Amino acid sequence: MSFLVIGTGAIGKRHANNLSHLGEDVVSISMQSDGIDGLKRRLKSEKFEAAILCTATQIRTEITEILAAHKLPIYIEKPVAYRRTDMDLIMKQLGPLADRSFAGFMMRYHPAVRFLATAELDTYRFSFDIGHDVHQWRENWNFADSYAASPDGGGVLLDLCHELDMAHTIMGALTLDTASCLSHPDHTGVDFSTRIALHNNNTHGTVCMDYLSPISTRKLVLWGQSQKITFDLANNNYQIETDDGVKNLDLTIDRQVMFQNTMADFIRLVRGDVLENPIAPILSNEMPTCHLICAAYEQRKFTGNIRSKT
């Protein structure tokens, strides 16, 4: 049977290509051109093994209800939802299917995240930072025309929420303190720079993301009592500093391989096989991270505006 990819944007095309690369038959549909009626017709006329959902987040609950009625496991691109009510509704719709579904937190397949998730850490403070110039993001792509430019469900907090998942995965369950955002004069109500403060009983820190950095940035720093860990994922520089000096690790991975490894594990999950990654983002296990993302979005506060260049 085939895999149904719902969404034909850049991410949908990537998932479809990766499934084909892994030897699977793929059918792709566009919600913009096919719509809900087209989805229903396709599901009625063909049998599918699972679905990959990579539409705009705002329209997903109607789609997940239909897919659940057809008993299809789903790979749901991040964020699964940005409202707690929608998140809870999706989980109710899926029921036991959530045990065979994935949240699209593919950074779980980065060797650096896997290393830290199983390491003995004594971290008391952390920072996770990601940023890039949104206008240089993808070729032939216009931010103003994208889902990310919508005041409802767009913005950098949701777009780059992998960092929230990484912090939650590495540091353990985290509680939201604050989510402060800067808006943009040309995109009112859309967060272009966001700083999220978090804590648990042993550590505290920040997750920061922006659409403005002239140099692409993806870096995490963990300050511990016995070591300082600095992983620069953008430049593949992974260092652990202790009293004995600096140790450099080789944790490099090609981004495309990371996507393929994530999809390969989803296929294993759908078919009841043993997963390769012990921290695979099985949806039924990911409620703490998904709820944290929803809480950050729902409690965010705009504290100012980006200074215009003009």
Tab-separated table of C-alpha atoms in Angstrom, residues 156-267:
chain	number	residue	atom	x	y	z
A	156	VAL	CA	9.031	32.246	14.587
A	157	LEU	CA	7.976	30.592	17.867
A	158	LEU	CA	5.994	27.932	16.024
A	159	ASP	CA	8.145	27.815	12.906
A	160	LEU	CA	11.340	27.041	14.816
A	161	CYS	CA	9.831	25.131	17.743
A	162	HIS	CA	12.327	22.285	17.271
A	163	GLU	CA	14.481	24.113	19.813
A	164	LEU	CA	11.737	23.856	22.436
A	165	ASP	CA	11.531	20.131	21.800
A	166	MET	CA	15.314	19.806	22.008
A	167	ALA	CA	15.403	21.609	25.360
A	168	HIS	CA	12.579	19.470	26.707
A	169	THR	CA	14.209	16.262	25.461
A	170	ILE	CA	17.669	17.043	26.843
A	171	MET	CA	16.801	18.874	30.061
A	172	GLY	CA	13.752	16.846	31.049
A	173	ALA	CA	10.268	18.223	31.635
A	174	LEU	CA	10.327	22.021	31.663
A	175	THR	CA	7.852	24.591	32.929
A	176	LEU	CA	7.172	27.800	31.032
A	177	ASP	CA	8.038	31.050	32.806
A	178	THR	CA	7.610	33.672	30.093
A	179	ALA	CA	7.438	34.020	26.318
A	180	SER	CA	8.311	37.539	25.161
A	181	CYS	CA	8.211	38.542	21.511
A	182	LEU	CA	9.133	41.368	19.184
A	183	SER	CA	6.824	42.110	16.283
A	184	HIS	CA	7.721	43.527	12.871
A	185	PRO	CA	6.364	46.822	11.499
A	186	ASP	CA	5.379	45.121	8.234
A	187	HIS	CA	3.821	42.045	9.888
A	188	THR	CA	1.717	43.092	12.864
A	189	GLY	CA	1.066	40.324	15.367
A	190	VAL	CA	3.738	38.019	13.953
A	191	ASP	CA	6.657	37.310	16.283
A	192	PHE	CA	9.996	37.853	14.547
A	193	SER	CA	12.151	37.437	17.645
A	194	THR	CA	11.063	35.388	20.656
A	195	ARG	CA	12.691	34.647	24.000
A	196	ILE	CA	11.216	31.828	26.091
A	197	ALA	CA	12.273	31.343	29.728
A	198	LEU	CA	11.927	27.860	31.224
A	199	HIS	CA	12.829	25.945	34.367
A	200	ASN	CA	12.552	22.703	36.283
A	201	ASN	CA	13.774	21.671	39.730
A	202	ASN	CA	17.418	21.440	38.644
A	203	THR	CA	17.996	23.951	35.889
A	204	HIS	CA	16.752	27.055	34.152
A	205	GLY	CA	17.414	28.760	30.873
A	206	THR	CA	16.150	30.171	27.617
A	207	VAL	CA	15.119	29.179	24.139
A	208	CYS	CA	15.507	32.042	21.652
A	209	MET	CA	14.616	32.170	17.986
A	210	ASP	CA	14.475	34.874	15.354
A	211	TYR	CA	13.816	35.616	11.689
A	212	LEU	CA	16.478	38.336	11.556
A	213	SER	CA	19.986	36.971	12.053
A	214	PRO	CA	22.218	37.882	9.082
A	215	ILE	CA	24.258	34.755	9.792
A	216	SER	CA	22.428	31.450	10.201
A	217	THR	CA	22.649	30.408	13.857
A	218	ARG	CA	21.838	27.169	15.666
A	219	LYS	CA	23.652	26.752	18.948
A	220	LEU	CA	23.100	25.331	22.404
A	221	VAL	CA	25.127	25.919	25.558
A	222	LEU	CA	24.767	23.886	28.755
A	223	TRP	CA	26.502	25.221	31.857
A	224	GLY	CA	27.150	22.410	34.347
A	225	GLN	CA	28.990	22.035	37.625
A	226	SER	CA	31.601	19.788	36.028
A	227	GLN	CA	31.518	20.800	32.371
A	228	LYS	CA	30.404	23.382	29.856
A	229	ILE	CA	28.929	21.995	26.661
A	230	THR	CA	28.843	24.160	23.542
A	231	PHE	CA	27.316	22.600	20.444
A	232	ASP	CA	27.249	24.817	17.357
A	233	LEU	CA	24.987	22.835	15.058
A	234	ALA	CA	25.124	25.401	12.255
A	235	ASN	CA	28.907	25.040	11.960
A	236	ASN	CA	29.262	21.422	13.154
A	237	ASN	CA	31.449	22.334	16.109
A	238	TYR	CA	30.794	20.241	19.230
A	239	GLN	CA	32.860	20.978	22.354
A	240	ILE	CA	32.882	19.858	25.978
A	241	GLU	CA	35.046	21.938	28.329
A	242	THR	CA	36.246	20.603	31.700
A	243	ASP	CA	39.181	21.208	34.042
A	244	ASP	CA	41.135	18.779	31.853
A	245	GLY	CA	40.692	20.884	28.727
A	246	VAL	CA	38.478	20.910	25.651
A	247	LYS	CA	37.169	17.760	23.995
A	248	ASN	CA	35.875	17.965	20.425
A	249	LEU	CA	33.234	15.487	19.294
A	250	ASP	CA	32.261	14.397	15.797
A	251	LEU	CA	28.466	14.601	15.747
A	252	THR	CA	27.995	15.793	12.188
A	253	ILE	CA	25.075	14.572	10.083
A	254	ASP	CA	23.699	15.546	6.711
A	255	ARG	CA	20.283	17.163	7.125
A	256	GLN	CA	18.782	15.032	4.375
A	257	VAL	CA	19.979	11.843	6.086
A	258	MET	CA	18.356	13.045	9.299
A	259	PHE	CA	15.017	13.461	7.511
A	260	GLN	CA	15.340	10.015	5.945
A	261	ASN	CA	16.213	8.365	9.257
A	262	THR	CA	13.165	9.962	10.862
A	263	MET	CA	10.863	8.726	8.112
A	264	ALA	CA	12.418	5.251	8.204
A	265	ASP	CA	11.582	4.992	11.901
A	266	PHE	CA	8.024	6.164	11.255
A	267	ILE	CA	7.644	3.369	8.705
